[in-house]
Amino acid sequence: MLKNKLKDHREIAREMDLFSFHEYAPGAIFWHPKGLKIYHILEDFIRKKTENEGYREISTPVIVKSELFKKSGHWQHFGENIFSLKVDDEVYALKPMNCPESTLVFSAHTRSYQDLPLRLSEFGILHRNELSGVLGGALRVRQFTIDDAHIYVTPEQIHDEIIKLILMTIDVYKTLDYKPRFYLATRPEKAMGNTKSWQQAEKSLEKALKSTGVDFSIKPKEGAFYGPKIDIHILDSQKRDWQMATIQLDFQIPESMQLSYVDKDGAKKRPVMIHRGIFGSLERFIGILIEHTQGKLPLWLTPTQTIIMPITNKQNAYAKKVVTSLIKASIRSQLDERNETLQAKIRDAILQKIPYLVIVGEKEEKANLITVRTREGKNLEKQKVSSFINRLVKKIENKS
C-alpha cells in the first residue's frame, strides 16, 4: 500500500457509515448501526472466549463516590484524569477504570480458597479527562469501553493463570491476523507498595512469559502504579507499532481495598489481583483495525457481508428471495433495489467494502442461479444460492 493512498479511520468510517463525532461531545463516538454491529461482534467474540474459560460477567455503576477511588489509590495517582462532580454536597466521580468496583463485587461474599481463581469480566463504560489537544478520532477519546476482567487468585495460582491469558491473547490476535509482541513493564517512579512485593510480581510475570516460550523485551519503569504488567503490541499493515492488550499483576489494590479469602487452614489471606484487557479500549481497537485493513474487514466481522443487486426492476422479486435465503442462514445481507445502473450499485458497494456482491439478471433468474463478485473485483462462477450459502457459512464459522 502506498502511503499517499492510505485513509484515516475517520474518513473510512464516513464512507462506510460506521460512526461520527460531534462538537457537542468531544472525545466521544456516535455509533451508527453498521459501526455498532462491528462493536457488538467483537464484544460477543471475546465474551464467548471468556465464558469458555470460566469467566462470570458483571456490570458496575458509571458514577460512584470519589471516596472509593481514594481508598483504592487511584485518586492520588490518577486524579487529574478523573471527571468529578458534586452531588448532595459529596464529590462523585465518573469511573476511569473498573477495578475498584470489581473489588466490591468480590467483597460482597465471604470468599474461600475454593472460590479461586474467581474471574470477573466487565464491559464497563469509562471516562478519562484527556486534554482536548490530544483527542484524536477513535484513537484517543474521553469515553470508551474496555473488555475488562479482574481475576482473583491465590499466590500459587498466578503462574498458570498468566499463562492462560498469554495464550488467549495469542489466539484472539491470530484470528485478526495480528502477530503480538510482548513486553514486561516494571515498577514506575510513582508506585504503590513496597519494593519486595513489586519484585515478586515482576518475577512471576517473567517466569510465565518464559514458560510460554514467547520472545519479550523489558519496558523499564512503565508498569501501572499498582503493579507490573505485560504489554502486548502489534504492527499494523503500515508498520506502525500499537500497544493493545495488557495483563497486570497487582498485590497493592487487594491490600488497599482490604480483600481477603479463607484459606485451607481457616486463616484469612490476601488474594492477588490480575487485571486483563485483550482488546483494550474497543473504540481504539476498532479505529486501529479499520486503518490496518483500510475498511476491508474479515468476512465474519464486516457489518454487511453480502449485497444483492438486481440488474433491472424485473428481477426484484427474485433478488428478494435470494436475500431472504441468505438472512435465514444468518448471513448479514442487504438488497439494493435502487433505480440506479448496475455500475453505480457496484461502485457504491465497493466503497462500502462489502465482501460479496451478488448480481441477478434475467439469465440468473431463469437458471435459478446467482453471479458473485468480490469487493476486490474478482468474478466467481455462476452458482446456486445454496452453494454460496454453504461456502460463506463455513468461512464465517472458521473466521477465515
Short mmCIF file of C-alpha atoms in Angstrom, two decimals:
data_model
loop_
_atom_site.label_atom_id
_atom_site.label_comp_id
_atom_site.label_asym_id
_atom_site.label_seq_id
_atom_site.Cartn_x
_atom_site.Cartn_y
_atom_site.Cartn_z
CA MET A 1 0.00 0.00 0.00
CA LEU A 2 1.28 3.44 -0.91
CA LYS A 3 1.22 5.90 1.97
CA ASN A 4 -0.49 8.63 -0.05
CA LYS A 5 -3.39 6.27 -0.85
CA LEU A 6 -4.00 5.25 2.75
CA LYS A 7 -7.00 6.68 4.53
CA ASP A 8 -7.51 7.77 8.12
CA HIS A 9 -10.05 5.74 10.12
CA ARG A 10 -12.35 8.78 10.34
CA GLU A 11 -12.54 9.07 6.54
CA ILE A 12 -13.15 5.33 6.16
CA ALA A 13 -15.84 5.48 8.86
CA ARG A 14 -17.62 8.27 6.97
CA GLU A 15 -17.53 6.33 3.71
CA MET A 16 -18.77 3.14 5.37
CA ASP A 17 -21.24 4.98 7.64
CA LEU A 18 -19.79 3.42 10.80
CA PHE A 19 -19.58 6.29 13.28
CA SER A 20 -19.22 10.04 13.61
CA PHE A 21 -18.08 12.75 16.01
CA HIS A 22 -19.79 15.92 17.12
CA GLU A 23 -18.74 19.22 18.65
CA TYR A 24 -21.28 18.69 21.44
CA ALA A 25 -19.40 15.63 22.71
CA PRO A 26 -15.65 15.99 22.07
CA GLY A 27 -13.79 12.76 22.73
CA ALA A 28 -16.87 10.55 22.36
CA ILE A 29 -18.17 8.44 19.48
CA PHE A 30 -21.64 8.44 17.94
CA TRP A 31 -22.03 4.85 16.77
CA HIS A 32 -24.10 4.34 13.62
CA PRO A 33 -25.88 0.99 13.05
CA LYS A 34 -23.10 -0.56 10.96
CA GLY A 35 -20.34 0.55 13.30
CA LEU A 36 -22.25 -0.67 16.34
CA LYS A 37 -22.62 -4.04 14.62
CA ILE A 38 -18.79 -4.34 14.45
CA TYR A 39 -18.62 -3.28 18.11
CA HIS A 40 -21.15 -5.94 19.15
CA ILE A 41 -19.50 -8.69 17.08
CA LEU A 42 -16.14 -8.05 18.78
CA GLU A 43 -17.87 -7.90 22.17
CA ASP A 44 -19.63 -11.23 21.54
CA PHE A 45 -16.41 -12.76 20.22
CA ILE A 46 -14.44 -12.03 23.38
CA ARG A 47 -17.47 -12.83 25.59
CA LYS A 48 -17.64 -16.37 24.18
CA LYS A 49 -13.91 -16.80 24.66
CA THR A 50 -14.11 -15.77 28.29
CA GLU A 51 -17.23 -17.81 29.03
CA ASN A 52 -15.39 -20.90 27.81
CA GLU A 53 -12.60 -20.06 30.30
CA GLY A 54 -14.99 -19.81 33.26
CA TYR A 55 -15.40 -16.04 33.47
CA ARG A 56 -18.52 -14.51 35.05
CA GLU A 57 -19.71 -11.19 33.65
CA ILE A 58 -20.63 -8.30 35.95
CA SER A 59 -21.76 -4.70 35.50
CA THR A 60 -20.97 -1.86 37.90
CA PRO A 61 -22.07 1.81 38.17
CA VAL A 62 -20.56 4.51 35.97
CA ILE A 63 -20.76 7.16 38.72
CA VAL A 64 -19.64 6.49 42.30
CA LYS A 65 -18.46 8.47 45.32
CA SER A 66 -14.88 9.66 44.98
CA GLU A 67 -14.07 8.00 48.32
CA LEU A 68 -13.86 4.66 46.52
CA PHE A 69 -11.01 5.88 44.30
CA LYS A 70 -9.28 7.50 47.26
CA LYS A 71 -9.37 4.17 49.08
CA SER A 72 -8.05 2.23 46.08
CA GLY A 73 -5.26 4.77 45.45
CA HIS A 74 -6.48 5.91 42.01
CA TRP A 75 -7.39 9.41 43.20
CA GLN A 76 -3.84 10.05 44.43
CA HIS A 77 -2.11 8.57 41.37
CA PHE A 78 -4.66 9.28 38.62
CA GLY A 79 -6.73 12.18 39.97
CA GLU A 80 -6.06 14.64 37.16
CA ASN A 81 -7.74 12.25 34.70
CA ILE A 82 -10.90 11.69 36.75
CA PHE A 83 -14.10 13.60 35.94
CA SER A 84 -15.78 14.64 39.19
CA LEU A 85 -18.99 16.42 40.16
CA LYS A 86 -20.77 17.43 43.32
CA VAL A 87 -23.98 15.65 44.34
CA ASP A 88 -25.71 16.45 47.67
CA ASP A 89 -22.53 18.08 49.00
CA GLU A 90 -20.47 14.98 48.20
CA VAL A 91 -17.89 14.57 45.43
CA TYR A 92 -18.72 11.83 42.93
CA ALA A 93 -16.60 10.56 40.06
CA LEU A 94 -17.17 9.06 36.63
CA LYS A 95 -15.18 5.87 36.86
CA PRO A 96 -11.91 5.94 34.87
CA MET A 97 -11.36 2.20 35.39
CA ASN A 98 -13.36 -0.80 36.58
CA CYS A 99 -11.05 -2.41 39.14
CA PRO A 100 -12.15 -0.68 42.39
CA GLU A 101 -15.79 -1.59 41.74
CA SER A 102 -14.86 -5.14 40.81
CA THR A 103 -13.32 -5.49 44.27
CA LEU A 104 -16.69 -4.53 45.79
CA VAL A 105 -18.30 -7.43 43.91
CA PHE A 106 -15.55 -9.71 45.22
CA SER A 107 -16.18 -8.47 48.76
CA ALA A 108 -19.95 -8.94 48.54
CA HIS A 109 -19.46 -12.50 49.88
CA THR A 110 -17.03 -14.27 52.17
CA ARG A 111 -14.67 -15.96 49.73
CA SER A 112 -12.96 -19.31 50.22
CA TYR A 113 -9.78 -20.60 48.60
CA GLN A 114 -12.16 -22.98 46.81
CA ASP A 115 -13.73 -20.00 45.02
CA LEU A 116 -10.41 -19.04 43.47
CA PRO A 117 -9.48 -18.30 40.80
CA LEU A 118 -12.53 -16.04 40.53
CA ARG A 119 -12.68 -14.48 37.07
CA LEU A 120 -14.96 -11.43 36.79
CA SER A 121 -15.32 -9.80 33.37
CA GLU A 122 -16.96 -6.48 32.54
CA PHE A 123 -17.61 -4.30 29.52
CA GLY A 124 -17.61 -1.12 31.59
CA ILE A 125 -18.09 2.37 30.16
CA LEU A 126 -15.18 4.52 31.34
CA HIS A 127 -14.40 8.23 31.25
CA ARG A 128 -11.00 9.91 31.42
CA ASN A 129 -10.34 13.62 31.32
CA GLU A 130 -7.99 13.78 28.36
CA LEU A 131 -6.83 17.22 27.22
CA SER A 132 -8.68 18.45 24.13
CA GLY A 133 -5.39 18.86 22.26
CA VAL A 134 -4.59 15.13 22.41
CA LEU A 135 -8.01 13.82 21.34
CA GLY A 136 -7.80 12.01 18.00
CA GLY A 137 -10.82 10.31 16.50
CA ALA A 138 -11.38 6.84 17.94
CA LEU A 139 -7.70 6.50 18.89
CA ARG A 140 -7.80 8.93 21.84
CA VAL A 141 -11.19 9.51 23.46
CA ARG A 142 -12.74 10.56 26.76
CA GLN A 143 -15.49 7.93 26.82
CA PHE A 144 -14.69 4.32 25.98
CA THR A 145 -15.31 0.70 26.88
CA ILE A 146 -12.68 -1.88 27.81
CA ASP A 147 -13.12 -5.64 27.52
CA ASP A 148 -12.04 -5.78 31.13
CA ALA A 149 -11.52 -8.66 33.55
CA HIS A 150 -10.22 -8.98 37.08
CA ILE A 151 -9.05 -12.36 38.23
CA TYR A 152 -8.64 -13.07 41.93
CA VAL A 153 -6.12 -15.79 42.69
CA THR A 154 -4.00 -17.31 45.42
CA PRO A 155 -0.23 -16.74 45.06
CA GLU A 156 0.12 -20.38 43.91
CA GLN A 157 -2.33 -19.82 41.04
CA ILE A 158 -0.59 -16.79 39.49
CA HIS A 159 1.69 -18.72 37.12
CA ASP A 160 -0.98 -20.88 35.45
CA GLU A 161 -3.44 -18.00 35.18
CA ILE A 162 -0.94 -15.67 33.49
CA ILE A 163 0.00 -18.41 31.01
CA LYS A 164 -3.70 -18.88 30.14
CA LEU A 165 -4.04 -15.16 29.49
CA ILE A 166 -0.95 -15.03 27.26
CA LEU A 167 -2.21 -17.97 25.21
CA MET A 168 -5.72 -16.48 24.96
CA THR A 169 -4.27 -13.20 23.68
CA ILE A 170 -2.19 -15.01 21.04
CA ASP A 171 -5.28 -16.95 19.91
CA VAL A 172 -7.50 -13.85 19.67
CA TYR A 173 -4.89 -11.82 17.79
CA LYS A 174 -4.17 -14.67 15.38
CA THR A 175 -7.86 -14.62 14.40
CA LEU A 176 -7.47 -10.95 13.45
CA ASP A 177 -4.21 -11.60 11.56
CA TYR A 178 -2.09 -9.81 14.15
CA LYS A 179 1.21 -11.14 15.43
CA PRO A 180 1.58 -9.98 19.05
CA ARG A 181 4.86 -8.84 20.57
CA PHE A 182 5.34 -8.93 24.35
CA TYR A 183 6.91 -6.50 26.80
CA LEU A 184 7.39 -6.69 30.56
CA ALA A 185 6.79 -3.25 32.10
CA THR A 186 8.42 -2.78 35.51
CA ARG A 187 7.92 -0.57 38.60
CA PRO A 188 7.48 3.15 37.76
CA GLU A 189 8.90 6.02 39.78
CA LYS A 190 5.50 6.77 41.31
CA ALA A 191 4.13 3.49 42.66
CA MET A 192 2.12 1.98 45.50
CA GLY A 193 3.53 -0.70 47.80
CA ASN A 194 6.96 -1.91 48.80
CA THR A 195 9.84 -2.99 46.61
CA LYS A 196 9.65 -6.61 47.76
CA SER A 197 6.09 -7.17 46.53
CA TRP A 198 6.95 -5.49 43.22
CA GLN A 199 9.98 -7.74 42.71
CA GLN A 200 7.83 -10.78 43.46
CA ALA A 201 5.22 -9.68 40.92
CA GLU A 202 7.82 -8.91 38.24
CA LYS A 203 9.44 -12.32 38.70
CA SER A 204 6.04 -14.03 38.40
CA LEU A 205 5.30 -12.31 35.08
CA GLU A 206 8.81 -13.00 33.76
CA LYS A 207 8.51 -16.69 34.68
CA ALA A 208 5.15 -17.01 32.91
CA LEU A 209 6.47 -15.31 29.75
CA LYS A 210 9.44 -17.68 29.67
CA SER A 211 7.17 -20.70 30.22
CA THR A 212 5.08 -19.87 27.13
CA GLY A 213 8.22 -19.54 25.00
CA VAL A 214 7.34 -16.09 23.63
CA ASP A 215 10.06 -13.54 22.98
CA PHE A 216 9.74 -10.46 25.14
CA SER A 217 11.56 -7.22 25.94
CA ILE A 218 11.68 -5.08 29.06
CA LYS A 219 9.96 -1.69 29.41
CA PRO A 220 11.79 -0.20 32.39
CA LYS A 221 9.64 1.87 34.79
CA GLU A 222 6.48 1.63 32.63
CA GLY A 223 4.32 -0.54 34.88
CA ALA A 224 0.98 0.61 36.34
CA PHE A 225 1.17 2.44 39.67
CA TYR A 226 -0.18 -0.67 41.42
CA GLY A 227 1.82 -3.39 39.69
CA PRO A 228 4.00 -4.59 36.81
CA LYS A 229 2.35 -5.63 33.57
CA ILE A 230 2.75 -7.47 30.31
CA ASP A 231 2.03 -5.12 27.40
CA ILE A 232 1.13 -6.68 24.07
CA HIS A 233 1.96 -4.72 20.90
CA ILE A 234 1.16 -5.28 17.22
CA LEU A 235 2.49 -3.89 13.95
CA ASP A 236 -0.29 -2.85 11.57
CA SER A 237 -0.24 -3.02 7.76
CA GLN A 238 1.55 0.34 7.71
CA LYS A 239 4.28 -1.00 10.06
CA ARG A 240 3.10 1.25 12.89
CA ASP A 241 3.55 0.00 16.44
CA TRP A 242 0.47 -0.11 18.67
CA GLN A 243 0.19 -1.17 22.31
CA MET A 244 -3.04 -3.15 22.60
CA ALA A 245 -3.65 -5.79 25.27
CA THR A 246 -2.37 -5.72 28.83
CA ILE A 247 -2.01 -8.22 31.67
CA GLN A 248 -1.29 -6.60 35.03
CA LEU A 249 -0.33 -8.30 38.29
CA ASP A 250 -1.46 -6.45 41.38
CA PHE A 251 -0.57 -7.04 45.04
CA GLN A 252 -1.43 -3.43 46.04
CA ILE A 253 -5.16 -2.87 45.41
CA PRO A 254 -6.15 -6.07 47.28
CA GLU A 255 -4.25 -4.55 50.21
CA SER A 256 -5.75 -1.04 49.97
CA MET A 257 -9.26 -2.48 49.49
CA GLN A 258 -8.74 -5.00 52.32
CA LEU A 259 -9.70 -8.05 50.23
CA SER A 260 -9.49 -11.49 51.79
CA TYR A 261 -10.37 -15.14 51.36
CA VAL A 262 -10.46 -18.00 53.86
CA ASP A 263 -7.57 -20.41 53.22
CA LYS A 264 -7.39 -24.18 53.89
CA ASP A 265 -6.15 -23.58 57.42
CA GLY A 266 -9.11 -21.30 58.22
CA ALA A 267 -6.94 -18.17 58.25
CA LYS A 268 -7.82 -15.06 56.22
CA LYS A 269 -5.38 -14.41 53.39
CA ARG A 270 -4.96 -11.63 50.84
CA PRO A 271 -5.76 -12.59 47.22
CA VAL A 272 -3.68 -11.40 44.30
CA MET A 273 -5.48 -9.48 41.55
CA ILE A 274 -4.82 -9.83 37.82
CA HIS A 275 -6.13 -7.07 35.54
CA ARG A 276 -6.66 -8.08 31.93
CA GLY A 277 -7.82 -6.42 28.71
CA ILE A 278 -7.45 -8.28 25.39
CA PHE A 279 -8.67 -5.53 23.06
CA GLY A 280 -8.16 -2.68 25.49
CA SER A 281 -10.45 0.20 24.51
CA LEU A 282 -12.91 -1.17 21.94
CA GLU A 283 -13.14 2.28 20.35
CA ARG A 284 -9.38 2.49 19.85
CA PHE A 285 -9.14 -1.16 18.77
CA ILE A 286 -11.77 -0.63 16.05
CA GLY A 287 -10.07 2.57 14.87
CA ILE A 288 -6.72 0.79 14.54
CA LEU A 289 -8.34 -2.23 12.85
CA ILE A 290 -10.11 -0.02 10.31
CA GLU A 291 -6.84 1.66 9.34
CA HIS A 292 -5.00 -1.70 9.36
CA THR A 293 -7.50 -3.22 6.91
CA GLN A 294 -8.41 0.09 5.21
CA GLY A 295 -12.03 -0.90 5.87
CA LYS A 296 -11.74 -4.35 4.27
CA LEU A 297 -12.66 -6.20 7.44
CA PRO A 298 -12.68 -10.00 7.50
CA LEU A 299 -15.97 -11.56 6.41
CA TRP A 300 -17.06 -12.60 9.94
CA LEU A 301 -16.57 -9.06 11.25
CA THR A 302 -17.92 -6.93 8.41
CA PRO A 303 -21.35 -5.37 9.16
CA THR A 304 -22.81 -6.24 5.73
CA GLN A 305 -21.47 -9.49 4.32
CA THR A 306 -23.35 -9.58 1.00
CA ILE A 307 -25.36 -7.17 -1.09
CA ILE A 308 -27.81 -8.36 -3.75
CA MET A 309 -28.17 -6.28 -6.88
CA PRO A 310 -30.95 -6.89 -9.42
CA ILE A 311 -29.89 -5.61 -12.86
CA THR A 312 -33.39 -4.29 -13.56
CA ASN A 313 -36.59 -3.92 -11.55
CA LYS A 314 -37.89 -7.08 -13.25
CA GLN A 315 -35.52 -9.16 -11.07
CA ASN A 316 -36.54 -7.52 -7.76
CA ALA A 317 -38.81 -10.38 -6.71
CA TYR A 318 -36.08 -12.98 -7.39
CA ALA A 319 -33.48 -10.80 -5.63
CA LYS A 320 -35.74 -10.62 -2.56
CA LYS A 321 -35.92 -14.43 -2.47
CA VAL A 322 -32.10 -14.59 -2.57
CA VAL A 323 -31.82 -12.05 0.28
CA THR A 324 -34.34 -13.97 2.37
CA SER A 325 -32.36 -17.22 1.92
CA LEU A 326 -29.11 -15.52 2.96
CA ILE A 327 -30.66 -13.86 6.02
CA LYS A 328 -32.22 -17.16 7.11
CA ALA A 329 -28.69 -18.62 7.06
CA SER A 330 -27.58 -15.76 9.40
CA ILE A 331 -25.58 -14.06 6.66
CA ARG A 332 -25.83 -10.28 7.04
CA SER A 333 -27.27 -9.18 3.70
CA GLN A 334 -28.98 -6.22 2.12
CA LEU A 335 -30.90 -5.63 -1.10
CA ASP A 336 -30.03 -2.76 -3.41
CA GLU A 337 -33.16 -2.18 -5.44
CA ARG A 338 -32.46 1.49 -6.15
CA ASN A 339 -33.28 2.76 -9.62
CA GLU A 340 -29.57 3.04 -10.46
CA THR A 341 -27.33 1.45 -13.06
CA LEU A 342 -25.56 -1.77 -12.10
CA GLN A 343 -22.23 0.04 -12.40
CA ALA A 344 -23.35 2.66 -9.86
CA LYS A 345 -24.53 -0.05 -7.45
CA ILE A 346 -21.21 -1.90 -7.76
CA ARG A 347 -19.24 1.31 -7.20
CA ASP A 348 -21.20 2.13 -4.03
CA ALA A 349 -20.88 -1.44 -2.68
CA ILE A 350 -17.10 -1.39 -3.20
CA LEU A 351 -16.90 1.96 -1.39
CA GLN A 352 -18.79 0.29 1.49
CA LYS A 353 -16.19 -2.54 1.45
CA ILE A 354 -18.90 -5.23 1.24
CA PRO A 355 -17.10 -8.58 0.70
CA TYR A 356 -19.53 -10.19 -1.77
CA LEU A 357 -21.64 -8.56 -4.47
CA VAL A 358 -24.44 -10.81 -5.72
CA ILE A 359 -25.77 -9.87 -9.15
CA VAL A 360 -29.04 -11.23 -10.51
CA GLY A 361 -30.30 -10.60 -14.02
CA GLU A 362 -32.70 -12.30 -16.39
CA LYS A 363 -30.30 -15.18 -17.11
CA GLU A 364 -29.64 -15.86 -13.42
CA GLU A 365 -33.37 -15.86 -12.62
CA LYS A 366 -34.22 -18.27 -15.44
CA ALA A 367 -31.43 -20.68 -14.36
CA ASN A 368 -32.16 -20.17 -10.63
CA LEU A 369 -28.53 -19.09 -10.12
CA ILE A 370 -26.56 -16.04 -8.95
CA THR A 371 -23.44 -14.28 -10.20
CA VAL A 372 -20.98 -13.38 -7.45
CA ARG A 373 -18.24 -10.76 -7.50
CA THR A 374 -15.80 -9.98 -4.66
CA ARG A 375 -15.01 -6.46 -3.42
CA GLU A 376 -11.54 -6.93 -4.96
CA GLY A 377 -13.19 -7.23 -8.39
CA LYS A 378 -12.84 -10.99 -8.86
CA ASN A 379 -15.76 -12.60 -10.70
CA LEU A 380 -16.75 -16.01 -9.36
CA GLU A 381 -18.60 -18.64 -11.36
CA LYS A 382 -22.39 -18.62 -11.55
CA GLN A 383 -23.69 -20.80 -8.71
CA LYS A 384 -26.71 -21.92 -6.77
CA VAL A 385 -27.74 -19.84 -3.80
CA SER A 386 -27.41 -22.92 -1.56
CA SER A 387 -23.78 -23.47 -2.66
CA PHE A 388 -22.94 -19.83 -1.99
CA ILE A 389 -24.57 -20.01 1.45
CA ASN A 390 -22.65 -23.16 2.38
CA ARG A 391 -19.38 -21.56 1.35
CA LEU A 392 -19.99 -18.37 3.33
CA VAL A 393 -21.26 -20.15 6.44
CA LYS A 394 -18.03 -22.19 6.57
CA LYS A 395 -15.86 -19.09 6.10
CA ILE A 396 -17.75 -17.23 8.84
CA GLU A 397 -17.58 -20.17 11.26
CA ASN A 398 -13.83 -20.57 10.63
CA LYS A 399 -13.31 -16.77 10.77
CA SER A 400 -11.32 -17.07 7.55
#
